[in-house]
mmCIF file of C-alpha atoms in Angstrom:
data_model
loop_
_atom_site.group_PDB
_atom_site.id
_atom_site.type_symbol
_atom_site.label_atom_id
_atom_site.label_comp_id
_atom_site.label_asym_id
_atom_site.label_seq_id
_atom_site.Cartn_x
_atom_site.Cartn_y
_atom_site.Cartn_z
ATOM 1 C CA MET S 1404 -129.832 -4.273 52.388
ATOM 2 C CA ARG S 1405 -128.185 -7.494 51.246
ATOM 3 C CA THR S 1406 -128.822 -10.560 53.410
ATOM 4 C CA PRO S 1407 -125.465 -12.084 54.428
ATOM 5 C CA LEU S 1408 -124.697 -15.484 52.915
ATOM 6 C CA VAL S 1409 -122.420 -17.944 54.702
ATOM 7 C CA ALA S 1410 -121.535 -21.104 52.785
ATOM 8 C CA ALA S 1411 -119.650 -24.157 54.030
ATOM 9 C CA ASN S 1412 -117.432 -25.935 51.501
ATOM 10 C CA TRP S 1413 -116.635 -29.342 52.922
ATOM 11 C CA LYS S 1414 -114.330 -30.284 50.026
ATOM 12 C CA MET S 1415 -113.479 -34.023 50.144
ATOM 13 C CA TYR S 1416 -114.565 -34.556 53.737
ATOM 14 C CA LYS S 1417 -117.524 -36.332 55.381
ATOM 15 C CA THR S 1418 -119.501 -39.409 54.402
ATOM 16 C CA ALA S 1419 -123.299 -39.422 54.262
ATOM 17 C CA ALA S 1420 -123.477 -40.620 57.871
ATOM 18 C CA GLU S 1421 -121.036 -37.928 58.989
ATOM 19 C CA ALA S 1422 -123.074 -35.296 57.169
ATOM 20 C CA GLN S 1423 -126.208 -36.363 59.013
ATOM 21 C CA ALA S 1424 -124.354 -36.242 62.329
ATOM 22 C CA PHE S 1425 -123.156 -32.722 61.507
ATOM 23 C CA PHE S 1426 -126.689 -31.504 60.828
ATOM 24 C CA ARG S 1427 -128.012 -33.058 64.028
ATOM 25 C CA GLU S 1428 -125.593 -30.908 65.999
ATOM 26 C CA PHE S 1429 -125.475 -27.831 63.757
ATOM 27 C CA ALA S 1430 -129.145 -27.245 62.935
ATOM 28 C CA PRO S 1431 -130.277 -26.571 66.536
ATOM 29 C CA LEU S 1432 -127.391 -24.102 66.978
ATOM 30 C CA VAL S 1433 -128.677 -21.897 64.126
ATOM 31 C CA ALA S 1434 -132.405 -22.576 64.475
ATOM 32 C CA GLY S 1435 -133.133 -18.967 65.448
ATOM 33 C CA VAL S 1436 -131.042 -17.403 62.683
ATOM 34 C CA ASP S 1437 -133.316 -15.785 60.097
ATOM 35 C CA ASP S 1438 -131.084 -12.903 59.014
ATOM 36 C CA VAL S 1439 -128.265 -14.944 57.446
ATOM 37 C CA GLU S 1440 -128.631 -17.336 54.509
ATOM 38 C CA ILE S 1441 -126.796 -20.559 55.391
ATOM 39 C CA VAL S 1442 -125.558 -23.028 52.773
ATOM 40 C CA VAL S 1443 -123.641 -26.297 53.114
ATOM 41 C CA ALA S 1444 -121.772 -27.863 50.167
ATOM 42 C CA PRO S 1445 -121.015 -31.521 50.965
ATOM 43 C CA PRO S 1446 -119.294 -34.034 48.674
ATOM 44 C CA TYR S 1447 -121.556 -35.445 45.961
ATOM 45 C CA LEU S 1448 -122.213 -38.762 47.705
ATOM 46 C CA ALA S 1449 -123.283 -36.993 50.905
ATOM 47 C CA LEU S 1450 -125.509 -34.480 49.135
ATOM 48 C CA PRO S 1451 -128.815 -36.401 49.345
ATOM 49 C CA ALA S 1452 -128.226 -37.163 53.031
ATOM 50 C CA ALA S 1453 -127.436 -33.509 53.717
ATOM 51 C CA ALA S 1454 -130.521 -32.354 51.819
ATOM 52 C CA GLU S 1455 -132.697 -34.745 53.802
ATOM 53 C CA ALA S 1456 -131.141 -33.628 57.086
ATOM 54 C CA ALA S 1457 -131.695 -29.976 56.146
ATOM 55 C CA GLN S 1458 -135.443 -30.408 55.613
ATOM 56 C CA GLY S 1459 -137.451 -28.273 57.984
ATOM 57 C CA THR S 1460 -134.526 -25.880 58.506
ATOM 58 C CA ARG S 1461 -133.418 -22.688 56.765
ATOM 59 C CA ILE S 1462 -130.176 -24.343 55.638
ATOM 60 C CA GLY S 1463 -129.641 -24.749 51.907
ATOM 61 C CA VAL S 1464 -127.512 -27.389 50.231
ATOM 62 C CA ALA S 1465 -125.046 -26.846 47.386
ATOM 63 C CA GLY S 1466 -123.013 -28.875 44.954
ATOM 64 C CA GLN S 1467 -119.265 -28.261 44.963
ATOM 65 C CA ASP S 1468 -119.044 -28.263 41.171
ATOM 66 C CA LEU S 1469 -120.959 -29.360 38.063
ATOM 67 C CA TYR S 1470 -120.498 -30.110 34.383
ATOM 68 C CA TRP S 1471 -122.162 -27.916 31.791
ATOM 69 C CA GLU S 1472 -123.787 -30.669 29.688
ATOM 70 C CA ARG S 1473 -127.198 -32.070 30.643
ATOM 71 C CA GLU S 1474 -126.088 -35.686 30.083
ATOM 72 C CA GLY S 1475 -123.758 -37.772 27.959
ATOM 73 C CA ALA S 1476 -120.538 -39.760 27.894
ATOM 74 C CA PHE S 1477 -118.706 -37.708 30.516
ATOM 75 C CA THR S 1478 -117.380 -40.240 32.997
ATOM 76 C CA GLY S 1479 -117.146 -38.952 36.542
ATOM 77 C CA GLU S 1480 -119.065 -35.720 35.907
ATOM 78 C CA VAL S 1481 -122.282 -34.483 37.531
ATOM 79 C CA SER S 1482 -124.867 -32.294 35.802
ATOM 80 C CA ALA S 1483 -126.885 -29.395 37.153
ATOM 81 C CA GLY S 1484 -130.055 -31.478 36.854
ATOM 82 C CA MET S 1485 -128.511 -34.269 38.925
ATOM 83 C CA LEU S 1486 -127.536 -31.815 41.653
ATOM 84 C CA LYS S 1487 -131.034 -30.372 41.737
ATOM 85 C CA ALA S 1488 -132.623 -33.844 41.857
ATOM 86 C CA ALA S 1489 -130.357 -34.692 44.805
ATOM 87 C CA GLY S 1490 -131.674 -31.691 46.741
ATOM 88 C CA ALA S 1491 -129.212 -28.906 45.910
ATOM 89 C CA ARG S 1492 -130.382 -25.315 45.413
ATOM 90 C CA PHE S 1493 -126.909 -23.786 45.038
ATOM 91 C CA VAL S 1494 -123.642 -24.728 43.360
ATOM 92 C CA VAL S 1495 -120.045 -23.561 43.850
ATOM 93 C CA ILE S 1496 -118.351 -22.788 40.527
ATOM 94 C CA GLY S 1497 -114.722 -21.960 39.740
ATOM 95 C CA HIS S 1498 -113.283 -22.687 43.172
ATOM 96 C CA SER S 1499 -109.566 -21.993 43.315
ATOM 97 C CA GLU S 1500 -108.817 -25.686 43.795
ATOM 98 C CA ARG S 1501 -110.732 -26.502 40.617
ATOM 99 C CA ARG S 1502 -108.713 -23.866 38.795
ATOM 100 C CA THR S 1503 -105.254 -24.628 40.186
ATOM 101 C CA LYS S 1504 -105.439 -28.423 40.622
ATOM 102 C CA PHE S 1505 -107.764 -29.448 37.802
ATOM 103 C CA GLY S 1506 -107.057 -26.866 35.123
ATOM 104 C CA GLU S 1507 -110.444 -25.179 35.109
ATOM 105 C CA THR S 1508 -110.543 -22.036 32.968
ATOM 106 C CA ASP S 1509 -112.695 -18.930 32.864
ATOM 107 C CA GLU S 1510 -114.446 -20.397 29.808
ATOM 108 C CA HIS S 1511 -115.322 -23.501 31.827
ATOM 109 C CA VAL S 1512 -116.672 -21.260 34.583
ATOM 110 C CA SER S 1513 -118.818 -19.380 32.087
ATOM 111 C CA ARG S 1514 -120.335 -22.584 30.703
ATOM 112 C CA LYS S 1515 -121.001 -23.927 34.180
ATOM 113 C CA VAL S 1516 -122.661 -20.719 35.324
ATOM 114 C CA ARG S 1517 -125.037 -20.788 32.366
ATOM 115 C CA ALA S 1518 -125.850 -24.456 32.980
ATOM 116 C CA ALA S 1519 -126.561 -23.785 36.658
ATOM 117 C CA LEU S 1520 -128.853 -20.873 35.873
ATOM 118 C CA ALA S 1521 -130.720 -22.878 33.232
ATOM 119 C CA ALA S 1522 -131.407 -25.588 35.825
ATOM 120 C CA GLY S 1523 -132.559 -23.130 38.481
ATOM 121 C CA LEU S 1524 -129.487 -23.432 40.706
ATOM 122 C CA MET S 1525 -127.946 -20.344 42.294
ATOM 123 C CA PRO S 1526 -124.234 -20.095 41.421
ATOM 124 C CA ILE S 1527 -121.579 -19.092 43.924
ATOM 125 C CA VAL S 1528 -118.852 -18.023 41.490
ATOM 126 C CA CYS S 1529 -115.298 -17.998 42.856
ATOM 127 C CA ILE S 1530 -112.574 -15.635 41.667
ATOM 128 C CA GLY S 1531 -109.218 -14.624 43.110
ATOM 129 C CA GLU S 1532 -105.494 -14.185 42.613
ATOM 130 C CA THR S 1533 -102.495 -16.366 43.467
ATOM 131 C CA LEU S 1534 -99.609 -15.228 45.655
ATOM 132 C CA ASP S 1535 -97.429 -14.655 42.595
ATOM 133 C CA GLU S 1536 -100.123 -12.507 40.973
ATOM 134 C CA ARG S 1537 -100.574 -10.446 44.138
ATOM 135 C CA GLU S 1538 -96.833 -9.912 44.558
ATOM 136 C CA ARG S 1539 -96.660 -8.707 40.941
ATOM 137 C CA ASP S 1540 -99.494 -6.261 41.681
ATOM 138 C CA GLN S 1541 -101.868 -8.034 39.289
ATOM 139 C CA THR S 1542 -104.748 -8.652 41.699
ATOM 140 C CA MET S 1543 -107.234 -6.269 40.105
ATOM 141 C CA ALA S 1544 -106.282 -7.283 36.555
ATOM 142 C CA VAL S 1545 -106.858 -10.950 37.448
ATOM 143 C CA LEU S 1546 -110.231 -10.169 38.997
ATOM 144 C CA ASP S 1547 -111.202 -8.125 35.936
ATOM 145 C CA ARG S 1548 -110.334 -10.998 33.588
ATOM 146 C CA GLN S 1549 -112.139 -13.611 35.642
ATOM 147 C CA LEU S 1550 -115.252 -11.447 35.901
ATOM 148 C CA ALA S 1551 -115.278 -10.494 32.213
ATOM 149 C CA ASP S 1552 -114.754 -14.037 30.925
ATOM 150 C CA GLY S 1553 -116.582 -15.985 33.624
ATOM 151 C CA LEU S 1554 -119.732 -13.843 33.478
ATOM 152 C CA ALA S 1555 -119.700 -13.319 29.704
ATOM 153 C CA GLY S 1556 -123.134 -13.041 28.125
ATOM 154 C CA LEU S 1557 -125.105 -12.960 31.360
ATOM 155 C CA SER S 1558 -128.000 -10.596 32.014
ATOM 156 C CA ALA S 1559 -128.129 -8.080 34.841
ATOM 157 C CA GLU S 1560 -131.069 -10.007 36.274
ATOM 158 C CA ALA S 1561 -129.010 -13.202 36.451
ATOM 159 C CA VAL S 1562 -126.051 -11.496 38.120
ATOM 160 C CA ALA S 1563 -128.294 -9.841 40.685
ATOM 161 C CA GLY S 1564 -129.509 -13.258 41.805
ATOM 162 C CA PHE S 1565 -126.248 -15.033 42.554
ATOM 163 C CA ALA S 1566 -123.112 -14.674 44.648
ATOM 164 C CA ILE S 1567 -119.444 -14.101 43.906
ATOM 165 C CA ALA S 1568 -116.799 -15.385 46.296
ATOM 166 C CA TYR S 1569 -113.468 -13.559 46.400
ATOM 167 C CA GLU S 1570 -110.777 -16.131 47.179
ATOM 168 C CA PRO S 1571 -107.261 -14.807 47.624
ATOM 169 C CA VAL S 1572 -105.633 -18.120 46.718
ATOM 170 C CA TRP S 1573 -102.565 -17.290 48.803
ATOM 171 C CA ALA S 1574 -104.772 -17.255 51.909
ATOM 172 C CA ILE S 1575 -106.392 -20.685 51.507
ATOM 173 C CA GLY S 1576 -105.040 -23.458 53.696
ATOM 174 C CA THR S 1577 -101.913 -21.457 54.477
ATOM 175 C CA GLY S 1578 -102.922 -19.960 57.806
ATOM 176 C CA ARG S 1579 -102.685 -16.525 56.208
ATOM 177 C CA ASN S 1580 -105.678 -14.382 55.410
ATOM 178 C CA ALA S 1581 -106.303 -11.048 53.817
ATOM 179 C CA THR S 1582 -106.784 -8.183 56.223
ATOM 180 C CA ALA S 1583 -110.241 -6.671 56.441
ATOM 181 C CA ALA S 1584 -108.935 -3.680 54.497
ATOM 182 C CA GLN S 1585 -107.513 -5.905 51.734
ATOM 183 C CA ALA S 1586 -110.786 -7.810 51.509
ATOM 184 C CA GLN S 1587 -112.800 -4.603 51.301
ATOM 185 C CA GLU S 1588 -110.518 -3.214 48.593
ATOM 186 C CA ALA S 1589 -111.006 -6.307 46.420
ATOM 187 C CA HIS S 1590 -114.741 -6.521 47.099
ATOM 188 C CA ALA S 1591 -115.275 -2.843 46.301
ATOM 189 C CA HIS S 1592 -113.364 -3.311 43.060
ATOM 190 C CA ILE S 1593 -115.515 -6.306 42.127
ATOM 191 C CA ARG S 1594 -118.735 -4.418 42.857
ATOM 192 C CA GLY S 1595 -117.491 -1.489 40.826
ATOM 193 C CA ARG S 1596 -116.861 -3.708 37.822
ATOM 194 C CA LEU S 1597 -120.305 -5.285 38.210
ATOM 195 C CA ARG S 1598 -121.809 -1.791 38.258
ATOM 196 C CA GLU S 1599 -119.985 -0.886 35.046
ATOM 197 C CA ARG S 1600 -121.082 -4.034 33.215
ATOM 198 C CA PHE S 1601 -124.509 -4.815 34.655
ATOM 199 C CA GLY S 1602 -125.758 -1.588 36.218
ATOM 200 C CA GLY S 1603 -126.225 -0.310 39.738
ATOM 201 C CA GLU S 1604 -129.238 -2.416 40.650
ATOM 202 C CA ALA S 1605 -127.508 -5.708 39.827
ATOM 203 C CA ALA S 1606 -124.251 -4.620 41.487
ATOM 204 C CA ASP S 1607 -126.046 -3.618 44.670
ATOM 205 C CA ALA S 1608 -128.014 -6.878 44.790
ATOM 206 C CA CYS S 1609 -125.185 -9.337 44.044
ATOM 207 C CA ARG S 1610 -123.614 -10.689 47.209
ATOM 208 C CA ILE S 1611 -119.824 -10.802 47.355
ATOM 209 C CA LEU S 1612 -118.408 -13.297 49.859
ATOM 210 C CA TYR S 1613 -114.912 -13.537 51.288
ATOM 211 C CA GLY S 1614 -113.291 -16.962 51.075
ATOM 212 C CA GLY S 1615 -109.769 -17.158 52.445
ATOM 213 C CA SER S 1616 -109.072 -18.932 55.767
ATOM 214 C CA VAL S 1617 -112.290 -17.733 57.390
ATOM 215 C CA LYS S 1618 -112.453 -18.637 61.086
ATOM 216 C CA PRO S 1619 -114.663 -17.664 64.036
ATOM 217 C CA ALA S 1620 -111.945 -15.266 65.223
ATOM 218 C CA ASN S 1621 -111.788 -13.153 62.049
ATOM 219 C CA THR S 1622 -115.342 -13.359 60.691
ATOM 220 C CA ARG S 1623 -116.835 -10.339 62.415
ATOM 221 C CA GLU S 1624 -114.122 -7.941 61.282
ATOM 222 C CA LEU S 1625 -114.328 -9.206 57.708
ATOM 223 C CA VAL S 1626 -118.110 -9.072 57.328
ATOM 224 C CA SER S 1627 -118.256 -5.635 58.945
ATOM 225 C CA GLN S 1628 -116.767 -4.214 55.740
ATOM 226 C CA ALA S 1629 -119.225 -2.402 53.478
ATOM 227 C CA ASP S 1630 -118.835 -4.726 50.492
ATOM 228 C CA VAL S 1631 -118.286 -8.055 52.281
ATOM 229 C CA ASP S 1632 -121.630 -9.850 52.295
ATOM 230 C CA GLY S 1633 -120.688 -13.086 54.014
ATOM 231 C CA ALA S 1634 -118.162 -15.886 53.683
ATOM 232 C CA LEU S 1635 -117.259 -19.057 51.841
ATOM 233 C CA VAL S 1636 -115.789 -21.216 54.593
ATOM 234 C CA GLY S 1637 -113.511 -24.210 54.098
ATOM 235 C CA GLY S 1638 -111.890 -26.179 56.901
ATOM 236 C CA ALA S 1639 -113.542 -24.205 59.698
ATOM 237 C CA SER S 1640 -116.965 -25.305 58.434
ATOM 238 C CA LEU S 1641 -116.315 -28.966 59.223
ATOM 239 C CA ASP S 1642 -116.917 -28.397 62.918
ATOM 240 C CA PRO S 1643 -120.606 -27.679 63.621
ATOM 241 C CA ARG S 1644 -119.963 -25.448 66.622
ATOM 242 C CA GLY S 1645 -117.219 -23.489 64.903
ATOM 243 C CA PHE S 1646 -119.354 -22.986 61.808
ATOM 244 C CA ALA S 1647 -122.280 -21.889 63.986
ATOM 245 C CA GLU S 1648 -119.982 -19.256 65.540
ATOM 246 C CA ILE S 1649 -119.114 -17.991 62.060
ATOM 247 C CA VAL S 1650 -122.812 -17.750 61.189
ATOM 248 C CA ALA S 1651 -123.534 -15.896 64.419
ATOM 249 C CA SER S 1652 -120.684 -13.461 63.774
ATOM 250 C CA SER S 1653 -122.147 -12.716 60.327
ATOM 251 C CA ARG S 1654 -125.551 -11.603 61.601
ATOM 252 C CA PRO S 1655 -126.236 -7.938 60.783
ATOM 253 C CA GLY S 1656 -127.154 -7.105 64.383
ATOM 254 C CA ARG S 1657 -123.884 -8.566 65.681
ATOM 255 C CA ILE S 1658 -121.550 -6.598 63.434
#
């Protein structure tokens, strides 16, 4: 049985001091949770503070992005080694905002995934279709392309050890969200493609998260689906009590 994974993506919110305040309130709320893996992805400058605040808890810390080179003349970029030195154990790669606002491609995703794995970071690889692509009935074709190109050259062992987040782009920050049935359809398709490319063991081990306007009110129905293994949470993760409710709703015994 796959352990649910719930990851908070804070985007460009919270200073180091605000991150510490969040953990002071959030950590006691989830102290007894041992059946859900909890991850928080703060902005880069708050990452060391978050990692320090998470010590002694079961909460992991993630980077929101990385660059694929180890070092060099890449102004403004952050390497996998830097993230790890700052206390990260996970990294979000290919988020829809990176793709749509900053021109990130599937090739970029592939390079970043390999860099993360080489540094010992666990990737959370984001894929998903836009509203236009869904309305033109291209959802599955888009997912197929992003999986094929973004995971190119990886071993089954590597894929088994990380997570994929399905982000219907049309449901992020719009107040809309995919129904549980729509989420399950996409997640089942993703797992099927993983099974074809990497084998049943890797497909069954890889966790597939839903990431599209996740809130306390809709979490339980979403994660009750057979192929939904948790959530990548945006705005709702900024509130410690709300995020704790999402974690609680993702526990296997509560579904």
